[in-house]
Structures are given as C-alpha cells and as structure tokens.
PDB file of C-alpha atoms in Angstrom:
ATOM      1  CA  MET A1412      -0.508 -14.231   6.771  1.00 81.00           C
ATOM      2  CA  ASN A1413       3.263 -14.457   7.024  1.00 91.00           C
ATOM      3  CA  CYS A1414       3.115 -13.010  10.547  1.00 96.00           C
ATOM      4  CA  ILE A1415       0.414 -12.197  13.086  1.00 97.00           C
ATOM      5  CA  LEU A1416       0.251  -8.479  13.879  1.00 97.00           C
ATOM      6  CA  LEU A1417      -1.353  -7.432  17.141  1.00 97.00           C
ATOM      7  CA  PRO A1418      -2.239  -4.006  18.582  1.00 96.00           C
ATOM      8  CA  ALA A1419      -0.225  -2.723  21.548  1.00 96.00           C
ATOM      9  CA  GLU A1420      -3.110  -3.363  23.967  1.00 96.00           C
ATOM     10  CA  ASN A1421      -2.871  -7.111  23.279  1.00 97.00           C
ATOM     11  CA  PHE A1422       0.580  -7.271  24.909  1.00 97.00           C
ATOM     12  CA  SER A1423       1.434  -7.528  28.601  1.00 93.00           C
ATOM     13  CA  THR A1424       5.049  -8.017  29.724  1.00 88.00           C
ATOM     14  CA  ASP A1425       6.120 -11.247  27.952  1.00 92.00           C
ATOM     15  CA  LYS A1426       2.580 -12.360  27.109  1.00 96.00           C
ATOM     16  CA  ALA A1427       0.100 -11.514  24.368  1.00 97.00           C
ATOM     17  CA  LYS A1428      -3.296 -12.584  23.104  1.00 97.00           C
ATOM     18  CA  ILE A1429      -4.800 -13.168  19.690  1.00 96.00           C
ATOM     19  CA  ASP A1430      -8.514 -12.355  19.791  1.00 95.00           C
ATOM     20  CA  ALA A1431      -9.358 -11.275  16.231  1.00 95.00           C
ATOM     21  CA  MET A1432     -11.322 -14.176  14.753  1.00 95.00           C
ATOM     22  CA  ALA A1433      -9.646 -13.935  11.344  1.00 94.00           C
ATOM     23  CA  GLN A1434      -6.267 -14.418  13.029  1.00 96.00           C
ATOM     24  CA  VAL A1435      -7.533 -17.140  15.385  1.00 96.00           C
ATOM     25  CA  ASN A1436      -8.961 -19.038  12.409  1.00 95.00           C
ATOM     26  CA  HIS A1437      -5.705 -18.599  10.478  1.00 95.00           C
ATOM     27  CA  VAL A1438      -3.646 -20.059  13.314  1.00 96.00           C
ATOM     28  CA  ASN A1439      -6.062 -22.981  13.716  1.00 94.00           C
ATOM     29  CA  LYS A1440      -7.049 -23.811  10.162  1.00 92.00           C
ATOM     30  CA  VAL A1441      -4.187 -22.574   7.958  1.00 94.00           C
ATOM     31  CA  LEU A1442      -1.154 -23.006  10.207  1.00 93.00           C
ATOM     32  CA  GLY A1443      -2.607 -25.943  12.105  1.00 94.00           C
ATOM     33  CA  ALA A1444      -0.651 -24.746  15.141  1.00 94.00           C
ATOM     34  CA  LYS A1445      -0.963 -26.310  18.581  1.00 95.00           C
ATOM     35  CA  VAL A1446      -0.027 -25.458  22.159  1.00 96.00           C
ATOM     36  CA  GLY A1447       3.753 -25.199  22.415  1.00 96.00           C
ATOM     37  CA  ASP A1448       4.261 -24.118  18.801  1.00 96.00           C
ATOM     38  CA  THR A1449       6.102 -20.916  17.969  1.00 96.00           C
ATOM     39  CA  LEU A1450       4.427 -18.154  15.927  1.00 97.00           C
ATOM     40  CA  LYS A1451       5.948 -15.224  14.085  1.00 97.00           C
ATOM     41  CA  ILE A1452       4.244 -12.118  15.467  1.00 97.00           C
ATOM     42  CA  GLY A1453       4.628  -8.360  15.582  1.00 97.00           C
ATOM     43  CA  GLN A1454       3.259  -5.305  17.327  1.00 97.00           C
ATOM     44  CA  LEU A1455       1.525  -2.805  15.095  1.00 97.00           C
ATOM     45  CA  GLY A1456       3.785   0.213  14.896  1.00 96.00           C
ATOM     46  CA  GLY A1457       6.528  -1.644  16.759  1.00 96.00           C
ATOM     47  CA  HIS A1458       8.904  -4.575  16.331  1.00 97.00           C
ATOM     48  CA  LEU A1459       8.614  -8.091  14.975  1.00 97.00           C
ATOM     49  CA  GLY A1460       9.457 -11.287  16.826  1.00 97.00           C
ATOM     50  CA  THR A1461       8.143 -14.624  18.041  1.00 97.00           C
ATOM     51  CA  ALA A1462       5.890 -16.077  20.727  1.00 97.00           C
ATOM     52  CA  THR A1463       4.869 -19.490  21.982  1.00 97.00           C
ATOM     53  CA  ILE A1464       1.250 -20.685  22.088  1.00 97.00           C
ATOM     54  CA  GLU A1465       0.365 -21.128  25.784  1.00 96.00           C
ATOM     55  CA  ASN A1466      -3.288 -22.126  25.445  1.00 95.00           C
ATOM     56  CA  MET A1467      -6.024 -22.073  22.849  1.00 95.00           C
ATOM     57  CA  ALA A1468      -9.757 -21.387  23.027  1.00 94.00           C
ATOM     58  CA  PRO A1469     -12.337 -21.148  20.223  1.00 92.00           C
ATOM     59  CA  ASP A1470     -12.230 -17.342  20.314  1.00 94.00           C
ATOM     60  CA  ARG A1471      -8.777 -16.590  21.748  1.00 96.00           C
ATOM     61  CA  ILE A1472      -5.177 -17.763  21.711  1.00 97.00           C
ATOM     62  CA  GLN A1473      -2.912 -16.928  24.637  1.00 97.00           C
ATOM     63  CA  LEU A1474       0.798 -16.448  23.903  1.00 97.00           C
ATOM     64  CA  CYS A1475       3.841 -16.534  26.172  1.00 96.00           C
ATOM     65  CA  ASN A1476       7.602 -16.068  25.762  1.00 96.00           C
ATOM     66  CA  VAL A1477       6.964 -13.020  23.610  1.00 96.00           C
ATOM     67  CA  GLN A1478      10.159 -11.632  22.112  1.00 96.00           C
ATOM     68  CA  LEU A1479       9.905  -8.557  19.918  1.00 96.00           C
ATOM     69  CA  ASP A1480      13.488  -7.839  18.910  1.00 95.00           C
ATOM     70  CA  VAL A1481      13.414  -7.522  15.122  1.00 96.00           C
ATOM     71  CA  ILE A1482      13.194  -4.092  13.516  1.00 96.00           C
ATOM     72  CA  PRO A1483      10.663  -3.997  10.650  1.00 96.00           C
ATOM     73  CA  PRO A1484      12.095  -3.569   7.135  1.00 94.00           C
ATOM     74  CA  ALA A1485      12.907  -0.037   6.028  1.00 93.00           C
ATOM     75  CA  LYS A1486      10.381   1.575   3.722  1.00 93.00           C
ATOM     76  CA  PRO A1487      11.469   2.978   0.362  1.00 90.00           C
ATOM     77  CA  ASP A1488      11.128   6.727  -0.038  1.00 89.00           C
ATOM     78  CA  VAL A1489       8.147   6.631  -2.376  1.00 93.00           C
ATOM     79  CA  THR A1490       4.694   8.162  -2.441  1.00 95.00           C
ATOM     80  CA  VAL A1491       2.072   6.720  -4.790  1.00 96.00           C
ATOM     81  CA  VAL A1492      -0.635   9.032  -6.095  1.00 97.00           C
ATOM     82  CA  LEU A1493      -3.340   6.712  -7.384  1.00 96.00           C
ATOM     83  CA  ALA A1494      -6.537   7.670  -9.158  1.00 95.00           C
ATOM     84  CA  LEU A1495      -9.270   5.996  -7.109  1.00 95.00           C
ATOM     85  CA  PRO A1496      -9.986   2.678  -8.883  1.00 93.00           C
ATOM     86  CA  ARG A1497     -12.956   0.340  -8.832  1.00 92.00           C
ATOM     87  CA  PRO A1498     -13.725  -0.803  -5.263  1.00 92.00           C
ATOM     88  CA  LYS A1499     -12.720  -4.443  -5.817  1.00 90.00           C
ATOM     89  CA  VAL A1500      -9.443  -3.344  -7.370  1.00 93.00           C
ATOM     90  CA  LEU A1501      -8.847  -0.907  -4.500  1.00 94.00           C
ATOM     91  CA  ARG A1502      -8.644  -3.746  -1.977  1.00 95.00           C
ATOM     92  CA  ARG A1503      -5.985  -5.607  -3.945  1.00 94.00           C
ATOM     93  CA  LEU A1504      -3.984  -2.456  -4.591  1.00 96.00           C
ATOM     94  CA  ILE A1505      -3.915  -1.343  -0.950  1.00 97.00           C
ATOM     95  CA  ILE A1506      -2.791  -4.825   0.099  1.00 96.00           C
ATOM     96  CA  ASP A1507      -0.093  -4.953  -2.595  1.00 95.00           C
ATOM     97  CA  MET A1508       1.241  -1.426  -2.027  1.00 96.00           C
ATOM     98  CA  THR A1509       1.365  -2.009   1.728  1.00 96.00           C
ATOM     99  CA  ALA A1510       3.204  -5.322   1.272  1.00 95.00           C
ATOM    100  CA  LEU A1511       5.666  -3.598  -1.068  1.00 94.00           C
ATOM    101  CA  GLY A1512       6.413  -1.029   1.633  1.00 94.00           C
ATOM    102  CA  VAL A1513       4.993   2.146   0.083  1.00 95.00           C
ATOM    103  CA  ARG A1514       5.395   4.960   2.597  1.00 94.00           C
ATOM    104  CA  ASN A1515       2.520   7.242   1.502  1.00 95.00           C
ATOM    105  CA  ILE A1516      -0.572   6.520  -0.590  1.00 97.00           C
ATOM    106  CA  VAL A1517      -2.786   9.285  -1.967  1.00 97.00           C
ATOM    107  CA  LEU A1518      -6.137   8.239  -3.445  1.00 97.00           C
ATOM    108  CA  ILE A1519      -7.225  11.001  -5.775  1.00 97.00           C
ATOM    109  CA  ASN A1520     -10.168  11.844  -7.966  1.00 95.00           C
ATOM    110  CA  SER A1521      -9.657  11.847 -11.727  1.00 94.00           C
ATOM    111  CA  TYR A1522     -11.770  12.417 -14.805  1.00 93.00           C
ATOM    112  CA  ARG A1523     -12.183   8.661 -15.296  1.00 90.00           C
ATOM    113  CA  THR A1524     -12.959   7.952 -11.638  1.00 92.00           C
ATOM    114  CA  GLN A1525     -16.676   7.305 -11.269  1.00 91.00           C
ATOM    115  CA  LYS A1526     -18.336   9.393  -8.566  1.00 92.00           C
ATOM    116  CA  SER A1527     -19.911   6.273  -7.058  1.00 94.00           C
ATOM    117  CA  TYR A1528     -16.439   4.983  -6.095  1.00 94.00           C
ATOM    118  CA  TRP A1529     -16.213   7.671  -3.406  1.00 96.00           C
ATOM    119  CA  GLN A1530     -19.327   6.261  -1.711  1.00 95.00           C
ATOM    120  CA  SER A1531     -18.003   2.713  -1.691  1.00 95.00           C
ATOM    121  CA  PRO A1532     -17.946   0.968   1.721  1.00 95.00           C
ATOM    122  CA  MET A1533     -14.489  -0.285   0.717  1.00 95.00           C
ATOM    123  CA  LEU A1534     -13.096   3.101   1.721  1.00 96.00           C
ATOM    124  CA  GLU A1535     -14.172   2.395   5.297  1.00 95.00           C
ATOM    125  CA  ARG A1536     -12.155  -0.843   5.279  1.00 96.00           C
ATOM    126  CA  LEU A1537      -8.748   0.592   4.374  1.00 97.00           C
ATOM    127  CA  ASP A1538      -7.286  -0.275   7.798  1.00 96.00           C
ATOM    128  CA  GLU A1539      -8.364  -3.890   7.262  1.00 95.00           C
ATOM    129  CA  PHE A1540      -6.619  -4.026   3.881  1.00 97.00           C
ATOM    130  CA  VAL A1541      -3.505  -2.371   5.301  1.00 97.00           C
ATOM    131  CA  LEU A1542      -3.309  -4.988   8.060  1.00 97.00           C
ATOM    132  CA  GLU A1543      -3.592  -7.737   5.452  1.00 96.00           C
ATOM    133  CA  GLY A1544      -0.770  -6.147   3.459  1.00 97.00           C
ATOM    134  CA  LEU A1545       1.446  -5.722   6.519  1.00 97.00           C
ATOM    135  CA  GLN A1546       0.988  -9.364   7.504  1.00 97.00           C
ATOM    136  CA  GLN A1547       1.774 -10.405   3.940  1.00 95.00           C
ATOM    137  CA  GLY A1548       4.936  -8.290   3.726  1.00 95.00           C
ATOM    138  CA  VAL A1549       6.013  -8.971   7.350  1.00 96.00           C
ATOM    139  CA  ASP A1550       5.990  -5.316   8.331  1.00 97.00           C
ATOM    140  CA  THR A1551       4.492  -3.399  11.250  1.00 97.00           C
ATOM    141  CA  ILE A1552       4.463   0.216  10.032  1.00 97.00           C
ATOM    142  CA  ALA A1553       1.323   1.168   8.116  1.00 97.00           C
ATOM    143  CA  PRO A1554       1.481   3.525   5.145  1.00 97.00           C
ATOM    144  CA  ARG A1555      -0.089   6.954   5.466  1.00 96.00           C
ATOM    145  CA  ILE A1556      -3.239   7.038   3.313  1.00 97.00           C
ATOM    146  CA  THR A1557      -5.002  10.262   2.357  1.00 97.00           C
ATOM    147  CA  LEU A1558      -8.045  10.921   0.188  1.00 97.00           C
ATOM    148  CA  GLN A1559      -8.114  13.840  -2.233  1.00 96.00           C
ATOM    149  CA  LYS A1560     -11.363  14.513  -4.094  1.00 94.00           C
ATOM    150  CA  ARG A1561     -10.203  17.680  -5.879  1.00 94.00           C
ATOM    151  CA  PHE A1562      -7.560  16.977  -8.510  1.00 95.00           C
ATOM    152  CA  LYS A1563      -6.380  20.440  -9.568  1.00 95.00           C
ATOM    153  CA  PRO A1564      -5.967  22.004  -6.085  1.00 95.00           C
ATOM    154  CA  PHE A1565      -4.114  18.919  -4.880  1.00 96.00           C
ATOM    155  CA  VAL A1566      -1.721  18.842  -7.834  1.00 95.00           C
ATOM    156  CA  GLU A1567      -0.979  22.560  -7.706  1.00 94.00           C
ATOM    157  CA  ASP A1568      -0.837  23.101  -3.936  1.00 93.00           C
ATOM    158  CA  THR A1569       0.037  19.812  -2.223  1.00 94.00           C
ATOM    159  CA  LEU A1570       1.831  17.602  -4.740  1.00 94.00           C
ATOM    160  CA  PRO A1571       5.075  19.640  -4.846  1.00 91.00           C
ATOM    161  CA  ARG A1572       5.494  19.250  -1.078  1.00 90.00           C
ATOM    162  CA  LEU A1573       5.388  15.455  -1.404  1.00 91.00           C
ATOM    163  CA  MET A1574       8.377  15.335  -3.755  1.00 89.00           C
ATOM    164  CA  THR A1575      11.695  14.681  -2.050  1.00 85.00           C
ATOM    165  CA  ASN A1576      13.269  13.680  -5.355  1.00 85.00           C
ATOM    166  CA  GLN A1577      12.066  13.504  -8.949  1.00 90.00           C
ATOM    167  CA  ALA A1578       8.573  12.332  -9.897  1.00 93.00           C
ATOM    168  CA  ILE A1579       7.000  10.321 -12.704  1.00 94.00           C
ATOM    169  CA  VAL A1580       3.498   9.805 -14.011  1.00 95.00           C
ATOM    170  CA  ALA A1581       2.653   6.498 -15.688  1.00 92.00           C
ATOM    171  CA  HIS A1582       1.315   7.196 -19.169  1.00 89.00           C
ATOM    172  CA  PRO A1583       1.185   4.577 -21.964  1.00 84.00           C
ATOM    173  CA  TYR A1584       1.758   7.291 -24.569  1.00 82.00           C
ATOM    174  CA  GLY A1585       4.738   8.919 -22.894  1.00 81.00           C
ATOM    175  CA  GLU A1586       7.711   9.489 -25.192  1.00 84.00           C
ATOM    176  CA  GLN A1587      10.178   7.924 -22.747  1.00 89.00           C
ATOM    177  CA  SER A1588      10.064   4.531 -21.035  1.00 90.00           C
ATOM    178  CA  PHE A1589      10.536   4.163 -17.305  1.00 89.00           C
ATOM    179  CA  SER A1590      13.761   2.193 -17.884  1.00 89.00           C
ATOM    180  CA  GLU A1591      15.113   4.941 -20.173  1.00 89.00           C
ATOM    181  CA  TRP A1592      14.192   7.531 -17.552  1.00 85.00           C
ATOM    182  CA  LEU A1593      16.023   5.555 -14.867  1.00 85.00           C
ATOM    183  CA  GLN A1594      19.143   5.305 -17.017  1.00 87.00           C
ATOM    184  CA  SER A1595      19.202   9.022 -17.792  1.00 85.00           C
ATOM    185  CA  ASN A1596      18.641   9.891 -14.119  1.00 80.00           C
ATOM    186  CA  SER A1597      20.823   7.178 -12.563  1.00 76.00           C
ATOM    187  CA  SER A1598      22.663   9.661 -10.362  1.00 77.00           C
ATOM    188  CA  LEU A1599      19.395  10.693  -8.700  1.00 77.00           C
ATOM    189  CA  GLY A1600      18.103   7.198  -8.020  1.00 84.00           C
ATOM    190  CA  LEU A1601      14.465   6.146  -8.069  1.00 89.00           C
ATOM    191  CA  PRO A1602      11.725   8.799  -8.074  1.00 92.00           C
ATOM    192  CA  SER A1603      10.161   9.757  -4.770  1.00 93.00           C
ATOM    193  CA  LEU A1604       6.678  10.089  -6.246  1.00 95.00           C
ATOM    194  CA  VAL A1605       4.751   7.975  -8.749  1.00 96.00           C
ATOM    195  CA  CYS A1606       1.362   8.922 -10.226  1.00 96.00           C
ATOM    196  CA  ILE A1607      -0.746   6.085 -11.633  1.00 94.00           C
ATOM    197  CA  GLY A1608      -4.182   6.426 -13.202  1.00 92.00           C
ATOM    198  CA  ALA A1609      -7.210   4.197 -12.846  1.00 84.00           C
ATOM    199  CA  GLU A1610      -8.592   2.058 -15.695  1.00 82.00           C
ATOM    200  CA  GLY A1611      -8.309   4.135 -18.848  1.00 81.00           C
ATOM    201  CA  GLY A1612      -5.429   6.175 -17.468  1.00 86.00           C
ATOM    202  CA  TRP A1613      -5.134   9.939 -17.157  1.00 92.00           C
ATOM    203  CA  ILE A1614      -6.639  12.354 -19.661  1.00 93.00           C
ATOM    204  CA  ASP A1615      -4.398  14.855 -21.465  1.00 93.00           C
ATOM    205  CA  TYR A1616      -5.414  17.720 -19.165  1.00 95.00           C
ATOM    206  CA  GLU A1617      -4.360  15.732 -16.099  1.00 95.00           C
ATOM    207  CA  ILE A1618      -1.056  14.709 -17.676  1.00 95.00           C
ATOM    208  CA  ALA A1619      -0.335  18.336 -18.547  1.00 95.00           C
ATOM    209  CA  LEU A1620      -1.138  19.512 -15.020  1.00 96.00           C
ATOM    210  CA  LEU A1621       1.076  16.832 -13.469  1.00 95.00           C
ATOM    211  CA  ALA A1622       3.886  17.563 -15.927  1.00 94.00           C
ATOM    212  CA  ALA A1623       3.715  21.259 -15.045  1.00 95.00           C
ATOM    213  CA  GLN A1624       4.573  20.288 -11.458  1.00 93.00           C
ATOM    214  CA  GLY A1625       7.591  18.251 -12.555  1.00 92.00           C
ATOM    215  CA  CYS A1626       6.091  14.777 -13.055  1.00 94.00           C
ATOM    216  CA  MET A1627       7.718  13.191 -16.102  1.00 93.00           C
ATOM    217  CA  PRO A1628       5.320  11.074 -18.228  1.00 94.00           C
ATOM    218  CA  VAL A1629       6.825   7.610 -18.802  1.00 92.00           C
ATOM    219  CA  HIS A1630       5.544   4.335 -20.193  1.00 90.00           C
ATOM    220  CA  ILE A1631       6.482   0.789 -19.165  1.00 88.00           C
ATOM    221  CA  GLY A1632       6.351  -0.856 -22.580  1.00 85.00           C
ATOM    222  CA  PRO A1633       4.032  -1.329 -25.563  1.00 83.00           C
ATOM    223  CA  ARG A1634       1.369  -3.194 -23.588  1.00 82.00           C
ATOM    224  CA  ILE A1635      -1.446  -1.294 -21.885  1.00 82.00           C
ATOM    225  CA  LEU A1636      -1.848  -2.886 -18.463  1.00 83.00           C
ATOM    226  CA  ARG A1637      -4.583  -2.948 -15.865  1.00 87.00           C
ATOM    227  CA  THR A1638      -4.021  -0.629 -12.940  1.00 89.00           C
ATOM    228  CA  GLU A1639      -2.938  -3.352 -10.521  1.00 90.00           C
ATOM    229  CA  ALA A1640      -0.470  -4.797 -13.046  1.00 89.00           C
ATOM    230  CA  ALA A1641       1.003  -1.341 -13.698  1.00 90.00           C
ATOM    231  CA  VAL A1642       1.343  -0.614  -9.966  1.00 92.00           C
ATOM    232  CA  ASN A1643       3.203  -3.848  -9.292  1.00 91.00           C
ATOM    233  CA  ALA A1644       5.379  -3.564 -12.398  1.00 90.00           C
ATOM    234  CA  ILE A1645       6.521  -0.054 -11.475  1.00 91.00           C
ATOM    235  CA  LEU A1646       6.919  -0.576  -7.736  1.00 92.00           C
ATOM    236  CA  GLY A1647       8.884  -3.761  -8.373  1.00 89.00           C
ATOM    237  CA  GLN A1648      11.829  -1.467  -9.159  1.00 89.00           C
ATOM    238  CA  TRP A1649      12.106  -0.635  -5.452  1.00 87.00           C
ATOM    239  CA  LEU A1650      12.537  -4.329  -4.584  1.00 84.00           C
ATOM    240  CA  LEU A1651      15.452  -4.871  -6.978  1.00 78.00           C
TER     241      LEU A1651
END
C-alpha cells in the first residue's frame, strides 16, 4: 500500500480511524509505524493527505491531525473492454488497471471465455481488488466496472456510446501496429476505448463485429503476450 484509503464514515473532523485488519496489519508489520508517525492517507471518493498516529490497538489505529488537501490524480479518458479472463488473472488485472487510472472497465463474455468464470467468487471481490489498486496507485476514485454477458448486443447497442474518441481492439494478427496507428492518428491523440481479449484472443467473428463499430484491429509486436502483459503494455501509453 502506498497510501491508506478509508471510507467517509471513518473520518470525524480532524480525526480518523483505521479498523480494517489488512490495513492495521500493514501499518504495524510492513510500515513498522508507531504513535506519532505520519501516514499518507486518503478518503475513498475524496482527497488525499496525511494524518498522525494518535494511538494503536491490536484491531484499530486512531489518527489525528488529518489533512486531506491533495486532489487525486486525473484519470485518462479510456475505457477498457476486457474479455473475462481466468479468475486468478482477473484479480491482477483489476488491480493493475485501477492503479493505472482506467476510468471504465467492462468485463465481457467472449467465445474463449469459459462459462465457469462467470460463477467465480472472484467477481464478488472486485471492490477489494479495486481498493488494492487505488492504494497502489495513490488514487481515491474507483473505476466504474460493469459486467456484460452478451457479446453481440453489447457491441452493437452499448459500445458506440462509450467511445468519446477513436477505438482499438488488440489483435496479434492485425495489419497495423499500435505504434503505427498512433502515428497516423497523432492529431486525435490516444483512443478512448481499448478492447482486449482473454487468453487465446478474440475469434474472427468478434473482431469483425468490433471493427464494424469502428474498433481498429492493431497488434503490439510479433510476440503473442498473455492478457495481463498485453493490458499493461497497451495502457502504458497513457503514462508516457
């Protein structure tokens, strides 16, 4: 954790409390903080700042001198449409995309998405993964996450409304690379929507449907990457 994020109800005037055991343990065991030390904190949905440890108990840490005066970093104008991946990969991807500042995340069904993934208990823990990503990226504003189990209706009816600029779909067999696409569209800036498949990528039917809605198929080099590597390689453009 690069900051401790707390819900609004944990604040009172210039005081606050840390009562989530994962955070209490982090302060004690990882930071090794003591009474009088200053912590970097933030209010979920609000501002970032600092606070001083007033007292410590096994299950709670009381803070004083709370100052929340730092605006969280601006989010890039990007929506990621991601074919629902394997549950273990999902956790890492939600954390990474949240830390990178993705504004909207759409988890969608695809031909290569196994039906069992939609019954995974990991989907009930998305808020937990988002919090982990926010604390990693030192942000307070959570991305909007939606689940879409029907590919064709989503692409035809909803996808166009999510585009505020151009859109791309990651495809290892695309004729144009992402860097070439960026150079030829330099006046328009980065795309506002990125579609990334799960392991095995999109099938031709899905690529065609996405392309029909204006998503340009692009590749990111001759190597075929795992989903999490592709996500981070593409979204890294927004950090440059």
